[in-house]
Coordinates of C-alpha atoms in Angstrom, one line a residue:
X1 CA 112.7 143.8 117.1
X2 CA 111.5 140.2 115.7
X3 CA 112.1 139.0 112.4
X4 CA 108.6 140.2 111.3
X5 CA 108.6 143.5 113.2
X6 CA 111.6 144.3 110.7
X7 CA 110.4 142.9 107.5
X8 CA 107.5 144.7 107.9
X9 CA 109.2 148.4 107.6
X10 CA 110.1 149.7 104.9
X11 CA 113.8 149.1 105.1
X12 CA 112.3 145.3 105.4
X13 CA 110.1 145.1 102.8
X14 CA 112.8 146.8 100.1
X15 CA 114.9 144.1 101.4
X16 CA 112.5 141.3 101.1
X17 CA 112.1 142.4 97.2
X18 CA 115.4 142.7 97.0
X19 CA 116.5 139.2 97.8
X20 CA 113.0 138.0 96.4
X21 CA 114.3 135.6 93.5
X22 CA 117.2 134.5 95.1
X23 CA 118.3 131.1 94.0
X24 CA 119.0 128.9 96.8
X25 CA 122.3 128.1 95.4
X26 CA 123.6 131.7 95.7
X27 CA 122.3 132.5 99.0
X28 CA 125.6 132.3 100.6
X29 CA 126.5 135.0 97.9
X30 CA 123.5 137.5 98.0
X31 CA 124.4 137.1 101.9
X32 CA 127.6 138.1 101.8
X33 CA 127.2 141.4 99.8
X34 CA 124.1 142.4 101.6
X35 CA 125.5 142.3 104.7
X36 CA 127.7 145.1 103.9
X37 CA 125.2 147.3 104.3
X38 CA 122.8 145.7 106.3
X39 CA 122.8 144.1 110.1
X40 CA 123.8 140.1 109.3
X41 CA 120.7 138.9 111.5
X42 CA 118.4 141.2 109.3
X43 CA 120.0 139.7 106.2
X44 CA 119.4 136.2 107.7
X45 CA 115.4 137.1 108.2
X46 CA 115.0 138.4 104.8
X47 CA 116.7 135.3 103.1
X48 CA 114.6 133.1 105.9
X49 CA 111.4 134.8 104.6
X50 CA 111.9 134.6 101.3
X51 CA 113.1 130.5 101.1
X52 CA 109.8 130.0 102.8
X53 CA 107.3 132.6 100.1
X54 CA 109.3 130.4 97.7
X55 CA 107.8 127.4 99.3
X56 CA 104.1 129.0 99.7
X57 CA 103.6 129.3 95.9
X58 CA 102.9 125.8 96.0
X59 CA 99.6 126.5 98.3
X60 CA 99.0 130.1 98.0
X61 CA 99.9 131.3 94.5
X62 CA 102.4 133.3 93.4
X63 CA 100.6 136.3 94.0
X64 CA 99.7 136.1 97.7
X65 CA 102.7 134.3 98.6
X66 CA 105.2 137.0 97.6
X67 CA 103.3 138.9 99.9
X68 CA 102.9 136.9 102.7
X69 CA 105.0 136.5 106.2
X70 CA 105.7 133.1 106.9
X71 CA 107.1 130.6 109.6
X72 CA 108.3 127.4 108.7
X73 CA 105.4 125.6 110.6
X74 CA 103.0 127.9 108.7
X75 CA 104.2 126.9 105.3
X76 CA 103.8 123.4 106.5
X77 CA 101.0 123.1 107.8
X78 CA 98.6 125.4 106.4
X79 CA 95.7 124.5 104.4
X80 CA 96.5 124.9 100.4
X81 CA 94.4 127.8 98.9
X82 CA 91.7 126.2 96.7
X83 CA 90.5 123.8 99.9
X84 CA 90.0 126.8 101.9
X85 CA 88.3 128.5 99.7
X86 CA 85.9 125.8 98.9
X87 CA 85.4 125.3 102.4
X88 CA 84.8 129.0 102.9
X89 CA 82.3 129.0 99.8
X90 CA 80.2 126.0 101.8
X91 CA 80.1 128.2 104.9
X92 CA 79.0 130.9 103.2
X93 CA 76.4 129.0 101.0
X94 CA 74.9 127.9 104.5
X95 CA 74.6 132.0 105.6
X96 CA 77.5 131.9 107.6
X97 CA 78.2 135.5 108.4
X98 CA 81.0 135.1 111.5
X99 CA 83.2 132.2 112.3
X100 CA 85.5 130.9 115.4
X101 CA 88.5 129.8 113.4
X102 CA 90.5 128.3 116.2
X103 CA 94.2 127.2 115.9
X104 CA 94.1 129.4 112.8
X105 CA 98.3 129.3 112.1
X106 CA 99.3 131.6 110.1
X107 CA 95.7 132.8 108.9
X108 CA 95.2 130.9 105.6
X109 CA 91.7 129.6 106.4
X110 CA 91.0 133.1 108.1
X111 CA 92.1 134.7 104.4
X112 CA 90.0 132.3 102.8
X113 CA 86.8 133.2 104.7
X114 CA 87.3 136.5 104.8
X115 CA 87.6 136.9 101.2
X116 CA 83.8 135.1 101.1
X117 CA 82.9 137.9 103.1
X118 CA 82.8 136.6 106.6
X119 CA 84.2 138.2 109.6
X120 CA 86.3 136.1 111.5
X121 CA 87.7 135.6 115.1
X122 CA 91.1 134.1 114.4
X123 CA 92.9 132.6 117.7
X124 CA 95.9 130.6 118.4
X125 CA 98.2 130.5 121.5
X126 CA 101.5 130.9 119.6
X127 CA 102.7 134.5 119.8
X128 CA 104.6 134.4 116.4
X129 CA 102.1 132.6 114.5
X130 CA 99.4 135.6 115.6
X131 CA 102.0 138.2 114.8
X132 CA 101.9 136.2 111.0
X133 CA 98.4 136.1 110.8
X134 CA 97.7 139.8 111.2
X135 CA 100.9 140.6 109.1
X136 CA 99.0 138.3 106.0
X137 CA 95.5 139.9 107.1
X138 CA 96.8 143.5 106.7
X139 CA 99.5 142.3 103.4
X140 CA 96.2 141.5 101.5
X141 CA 93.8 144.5 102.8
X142 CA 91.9 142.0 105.1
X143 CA 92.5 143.2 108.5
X144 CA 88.9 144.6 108.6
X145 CA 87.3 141.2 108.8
X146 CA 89.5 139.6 110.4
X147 CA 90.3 140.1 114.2
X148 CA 93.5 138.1 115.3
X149 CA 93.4 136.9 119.3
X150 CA 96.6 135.2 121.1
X151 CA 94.5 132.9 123.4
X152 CA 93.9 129.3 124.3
X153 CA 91.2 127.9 122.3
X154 CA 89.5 126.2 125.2
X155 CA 89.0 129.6 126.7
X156 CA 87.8 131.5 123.8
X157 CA 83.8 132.0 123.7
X158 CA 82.2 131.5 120.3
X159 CA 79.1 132.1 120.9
X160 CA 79.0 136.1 119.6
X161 CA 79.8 133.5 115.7
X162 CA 77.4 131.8 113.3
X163 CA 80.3 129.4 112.8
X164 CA 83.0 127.6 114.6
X165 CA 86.1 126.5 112.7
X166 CA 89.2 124.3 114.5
X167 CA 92.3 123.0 113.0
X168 CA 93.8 121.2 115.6
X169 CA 97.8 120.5 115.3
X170 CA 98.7 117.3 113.9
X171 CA 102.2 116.7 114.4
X172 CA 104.1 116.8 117.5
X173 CA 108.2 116.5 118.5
X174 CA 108.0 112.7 116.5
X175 CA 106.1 113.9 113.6
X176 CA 102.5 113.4 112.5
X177 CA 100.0 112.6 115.0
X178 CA 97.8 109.3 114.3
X179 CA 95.4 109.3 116.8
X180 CA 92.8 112.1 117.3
X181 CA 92.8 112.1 120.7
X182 CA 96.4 113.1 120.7
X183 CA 95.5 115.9 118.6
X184 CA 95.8 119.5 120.1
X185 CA 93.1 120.4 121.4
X186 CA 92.0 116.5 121.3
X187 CA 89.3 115.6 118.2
X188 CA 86.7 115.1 121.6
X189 CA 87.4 118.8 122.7
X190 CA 86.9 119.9 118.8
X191 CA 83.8 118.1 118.2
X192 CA 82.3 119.2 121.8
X193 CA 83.0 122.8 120.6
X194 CA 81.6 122.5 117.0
X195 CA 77.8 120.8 119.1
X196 CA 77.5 124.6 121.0
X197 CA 78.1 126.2 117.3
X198 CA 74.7 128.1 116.6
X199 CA 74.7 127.5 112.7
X200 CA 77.4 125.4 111.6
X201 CA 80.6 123.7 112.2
X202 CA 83.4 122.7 110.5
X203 CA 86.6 120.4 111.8
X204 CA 89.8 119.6 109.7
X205 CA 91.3 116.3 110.4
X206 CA 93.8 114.2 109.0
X207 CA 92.7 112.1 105.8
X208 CA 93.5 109.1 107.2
X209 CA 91.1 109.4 110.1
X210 CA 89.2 106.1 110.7
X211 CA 86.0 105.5 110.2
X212 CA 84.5 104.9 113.8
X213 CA 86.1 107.7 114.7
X214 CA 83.6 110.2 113.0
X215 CA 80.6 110.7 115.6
X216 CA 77.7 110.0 114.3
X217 CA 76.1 113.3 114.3
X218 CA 78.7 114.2 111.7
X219 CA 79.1 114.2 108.0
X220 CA 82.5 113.1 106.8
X221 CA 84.1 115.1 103.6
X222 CA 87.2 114.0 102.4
X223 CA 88.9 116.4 99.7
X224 CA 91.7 116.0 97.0
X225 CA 93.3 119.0 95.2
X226 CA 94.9 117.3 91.7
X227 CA 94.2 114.1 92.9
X228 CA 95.9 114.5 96.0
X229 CA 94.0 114.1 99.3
X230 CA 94.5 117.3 101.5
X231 CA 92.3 116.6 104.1
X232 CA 89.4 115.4 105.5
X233 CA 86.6 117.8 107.3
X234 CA 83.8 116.7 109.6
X235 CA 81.1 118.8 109.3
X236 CA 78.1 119.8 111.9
X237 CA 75.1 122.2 112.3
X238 CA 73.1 122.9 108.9
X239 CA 73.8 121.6 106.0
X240 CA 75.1 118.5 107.3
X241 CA 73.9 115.3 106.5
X242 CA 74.5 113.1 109.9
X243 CA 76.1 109.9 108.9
X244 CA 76.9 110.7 105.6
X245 CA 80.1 110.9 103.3
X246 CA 81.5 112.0 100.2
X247 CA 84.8 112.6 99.0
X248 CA 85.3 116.3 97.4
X249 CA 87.3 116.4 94.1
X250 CA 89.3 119.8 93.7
X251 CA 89.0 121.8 91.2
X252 CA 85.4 121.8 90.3
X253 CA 84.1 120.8 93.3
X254 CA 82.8 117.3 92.0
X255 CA 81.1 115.6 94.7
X256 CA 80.7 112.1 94.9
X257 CA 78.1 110.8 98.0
X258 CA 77.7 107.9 99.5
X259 CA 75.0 105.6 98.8
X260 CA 75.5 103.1 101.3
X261 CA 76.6 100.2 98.1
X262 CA 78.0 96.9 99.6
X263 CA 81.8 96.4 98.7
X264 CA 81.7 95.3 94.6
X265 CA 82.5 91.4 94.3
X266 CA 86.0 90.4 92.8
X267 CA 86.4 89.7 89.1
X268 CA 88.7 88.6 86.7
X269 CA 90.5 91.6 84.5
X270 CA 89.0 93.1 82.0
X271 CA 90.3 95.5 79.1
X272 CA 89.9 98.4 81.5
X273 CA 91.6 99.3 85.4
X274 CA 89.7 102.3 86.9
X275 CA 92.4 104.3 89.4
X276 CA 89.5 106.0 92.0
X277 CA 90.2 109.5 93.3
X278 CA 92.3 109.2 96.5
X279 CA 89.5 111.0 98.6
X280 CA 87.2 108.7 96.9
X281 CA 89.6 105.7 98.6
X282 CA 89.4 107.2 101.9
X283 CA 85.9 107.7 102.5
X284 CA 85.1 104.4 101.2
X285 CA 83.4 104.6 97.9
X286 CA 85.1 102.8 95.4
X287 CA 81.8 100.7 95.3
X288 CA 80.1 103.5 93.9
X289 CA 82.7 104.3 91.6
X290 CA 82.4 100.7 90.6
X291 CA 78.5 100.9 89.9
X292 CA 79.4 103.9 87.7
X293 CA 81.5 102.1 85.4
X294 CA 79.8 98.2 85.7
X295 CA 82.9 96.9 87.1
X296 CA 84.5 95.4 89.9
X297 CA 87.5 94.8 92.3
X298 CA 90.5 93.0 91.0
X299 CA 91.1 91.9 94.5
X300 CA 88.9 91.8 97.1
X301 CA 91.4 93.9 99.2
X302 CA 92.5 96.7 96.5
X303 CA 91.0 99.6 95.1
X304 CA 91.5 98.9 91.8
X305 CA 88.4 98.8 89.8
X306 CA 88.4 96.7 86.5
X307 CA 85.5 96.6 83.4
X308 CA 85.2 95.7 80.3
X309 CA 83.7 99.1 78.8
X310 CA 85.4 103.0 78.7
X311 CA 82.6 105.3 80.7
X312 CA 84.4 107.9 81.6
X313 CA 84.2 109.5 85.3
X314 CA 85.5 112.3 87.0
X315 CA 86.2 110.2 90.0
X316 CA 88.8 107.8 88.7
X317 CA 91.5 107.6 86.2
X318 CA 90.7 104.9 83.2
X319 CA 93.9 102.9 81.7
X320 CA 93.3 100.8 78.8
X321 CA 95.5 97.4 79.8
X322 CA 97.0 95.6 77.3
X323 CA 99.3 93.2 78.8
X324 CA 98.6 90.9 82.1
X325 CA 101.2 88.5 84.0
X326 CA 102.0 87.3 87.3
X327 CA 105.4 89.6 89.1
X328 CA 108.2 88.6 87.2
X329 CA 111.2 91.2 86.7
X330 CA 112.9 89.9 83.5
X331 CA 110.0 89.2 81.7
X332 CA 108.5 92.2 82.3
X333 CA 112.0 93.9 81.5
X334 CA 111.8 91.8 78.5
X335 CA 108.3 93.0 77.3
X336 CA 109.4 96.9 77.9
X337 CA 112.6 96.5 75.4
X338 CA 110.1 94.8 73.0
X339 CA 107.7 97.4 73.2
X340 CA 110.1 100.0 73.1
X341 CA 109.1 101.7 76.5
X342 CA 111.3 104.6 77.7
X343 CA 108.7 106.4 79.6
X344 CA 107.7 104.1 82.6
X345 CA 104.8 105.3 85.2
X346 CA 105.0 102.5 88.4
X347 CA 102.0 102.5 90.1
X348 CA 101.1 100.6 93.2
X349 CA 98.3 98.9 95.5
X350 CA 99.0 95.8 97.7
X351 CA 103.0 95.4 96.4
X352 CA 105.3 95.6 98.6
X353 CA 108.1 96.7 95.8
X354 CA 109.2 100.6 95.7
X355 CA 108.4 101.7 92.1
X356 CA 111.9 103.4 91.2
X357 CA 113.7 100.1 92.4
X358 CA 111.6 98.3 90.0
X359 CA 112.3 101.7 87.3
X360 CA 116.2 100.4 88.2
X361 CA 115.9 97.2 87.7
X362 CA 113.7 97.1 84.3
X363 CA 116.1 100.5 83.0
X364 CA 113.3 101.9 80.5
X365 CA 114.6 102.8 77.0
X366 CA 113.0 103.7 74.0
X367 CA 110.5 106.2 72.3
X368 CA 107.1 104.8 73.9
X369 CA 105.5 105.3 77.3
X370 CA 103.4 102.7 79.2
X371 CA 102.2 102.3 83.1
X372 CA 102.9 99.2 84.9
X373 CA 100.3 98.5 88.3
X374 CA 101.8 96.5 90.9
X375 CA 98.9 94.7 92.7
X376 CA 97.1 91.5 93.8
X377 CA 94.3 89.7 91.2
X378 CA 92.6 87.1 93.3
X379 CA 95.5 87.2 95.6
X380 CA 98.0 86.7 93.5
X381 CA 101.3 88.9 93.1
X382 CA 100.4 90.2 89.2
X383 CA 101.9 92.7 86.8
X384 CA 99.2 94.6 84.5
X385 CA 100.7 97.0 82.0
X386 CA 98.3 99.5 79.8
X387 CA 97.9 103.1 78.9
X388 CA 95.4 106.2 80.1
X389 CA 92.2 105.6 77.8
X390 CA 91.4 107.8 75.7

């Protein structure tokens, strides 16, 4: 029997809630007294299972994670809840019914569009990961909709589905992979399949994709969760808007298109720094974040948006800056004590300074908070210190 095979009996699962809220720190404990009664490798799978549920709650919820099966791979690289479900929601809007979701891991995509009420053909090669998927389609009363295949993708036929979905693996024996044609399957393969979809198409890639890379038949999403960017998606078939972009702010969804606005001109600082929305960086619309706010760039090569009025947008952060000098560690060590600044956010663009070396060096005490931004204005190594606007 595998690890899952067993923690999906009965004996497993009492086990699993048994050792459920195990604190790290006494695992070596819980292990010990469990094994007295149970086989040591089963003891090992439970503990295993539940370190990596504890993990999940991060992108699945407390709720589905503690019932979930897991590998580590699967915790890793799985897409976090809220972005699959907004995805899902899109497919549907478009009358999806059925979708290919190819390289599907551990079935989180899969879960997402089956709870939008679309039947889905989940495949991957990898026998374990297939085994996890079915285990999580059946632990949350989704097994109807959602058919699990061990297969190569390359091989699998999606032409019987309105849909195709592929999540090609990003990282390899070194880490993350940079290049899309090192992908697996290869972004080529991927955007070749999503072309023979019969509605629509939808392909995950990494956030930092560039640019040229996205054909030109393709409309480029890229999405944040809590202002953190999660992913890009290149999207194909209806609804899709060849050419076009937008960066996807999560939760909402606020949507912010591209208009096709020139890159703002430089200025000198005003009373107000505008932080755009990460995805909002990466598909290249700080210039319409800009226009939003009547502002521009504090440096030509940052995206760091300054103006001299408050107009609030969901698409950037607003800091109200009170103090401006060029990098300069004691005075601006000097200027914290004076202001009585214990609570110190660091924030950087175009610095090459970690911000906890400079949290050492400047050792923040005192009742008040401030943010310090580590950048370039007109090219020149400068310090700008302020507080969100309210």
């Amino acid at each position: 029997m595998n690890d899952l095979d067993f923690l999906r009996t009965p004996e497993g699962r009492a086990l699993l809630e048994e050792v459920r809220d195990t604190d790290p720190a006494q695992e070596l404990a819980v292990a010990t007294r469990l094994r007295r009664t149970h086989p040591a490798p089963l003891v090992s799978a439970a503990l295993g299972q539940a370190r990596l549920r504890q993990r999940a709650v991060a992108k699945f919820g407390a709720a589905d994670a503690g019932r979930m099966f897991f590998t580590p791979n699967g915790v890793e690289q799985s897409t976090r809840a809220s972005v699959a479900a907004y995805r899902a929601e899109r497919l549907h809007g478009l009358r999806v019914r059925s979708v290919a979701d190819l390289c599907c891991g551990i079935g989180g995509d899969a879960i997402a569009l089956a709870r939008a009420g679309i039947r889905v053909l989940a495949v991957d090669r990898s026998p374990l990961t297939c085994e996890a998927a079915r285990a999580n389609a059946d632990a949350l009363g989704l097994a109807d909709l959602i058919e699990v295949r061990e297969a190569d993708v390359t091989e699998v036929d999606t032409a019987p589905y309105d849909a195709v979905f592929v999540d090609p693996a990003r990282r390899g024996g070194r880490g993350r992979i940079f290049d899309p044609e090192a992908y697996s399957p290869p972004l080529s393969w991927a955007v070749a399949a999503a072309r023979t979809a019969s509605r629509a198409a939808a392909l995950k890639v990494a956030p930092g994709i560039p640019h040229e890379a996205v054909p030109a038949d393709a409309e480029a999403e890229w999405i944040s969760d809590g202002g953190d960017v999660k992913e890009a998606v290149l999207w194909f078939g209806a609804g899709a808007a060849p050419g076009a972009v937008r960066a996807t702010l999560l939760p909402g969804p606020r949507t912010l298109p591209g208009t096709g606005l020139p890159d703002p001109e430089a200025r000198t600082p005003g009373r107000y720094l505008y932080e755009p929305d990460g995805a909002v960086v990466r598909a290249h619309l700080v210039a319409e974040v800009a226009a939003q706010v009547g502002g521009g760039l504090l440096d030509a090569t940052i995206a760091y948006v300054t103006a001299d009025e408050l107009l609030p947008t969901p698409y950037a952060t607003a800091y109200e800056i009170t103090d401006r000098m060029p990098f300069n560690v004691k005075k601006l060590k000097a200027l914290l004590r004076e202001r009585g600044v214990g609570t110190l956010t660091v924030k950087k663009r175009g610095s090459a300074v970690e911000p906890e070396e400079l949290r050492k060096k400047v050792r923040p005490q005192g009742p008040n908070a401030a943010t310090v931004f580590l950048t370039r204005v007109a090219g020149a190594p400068t310090m700008l210190i302020g507080r969100p606007a309210r």
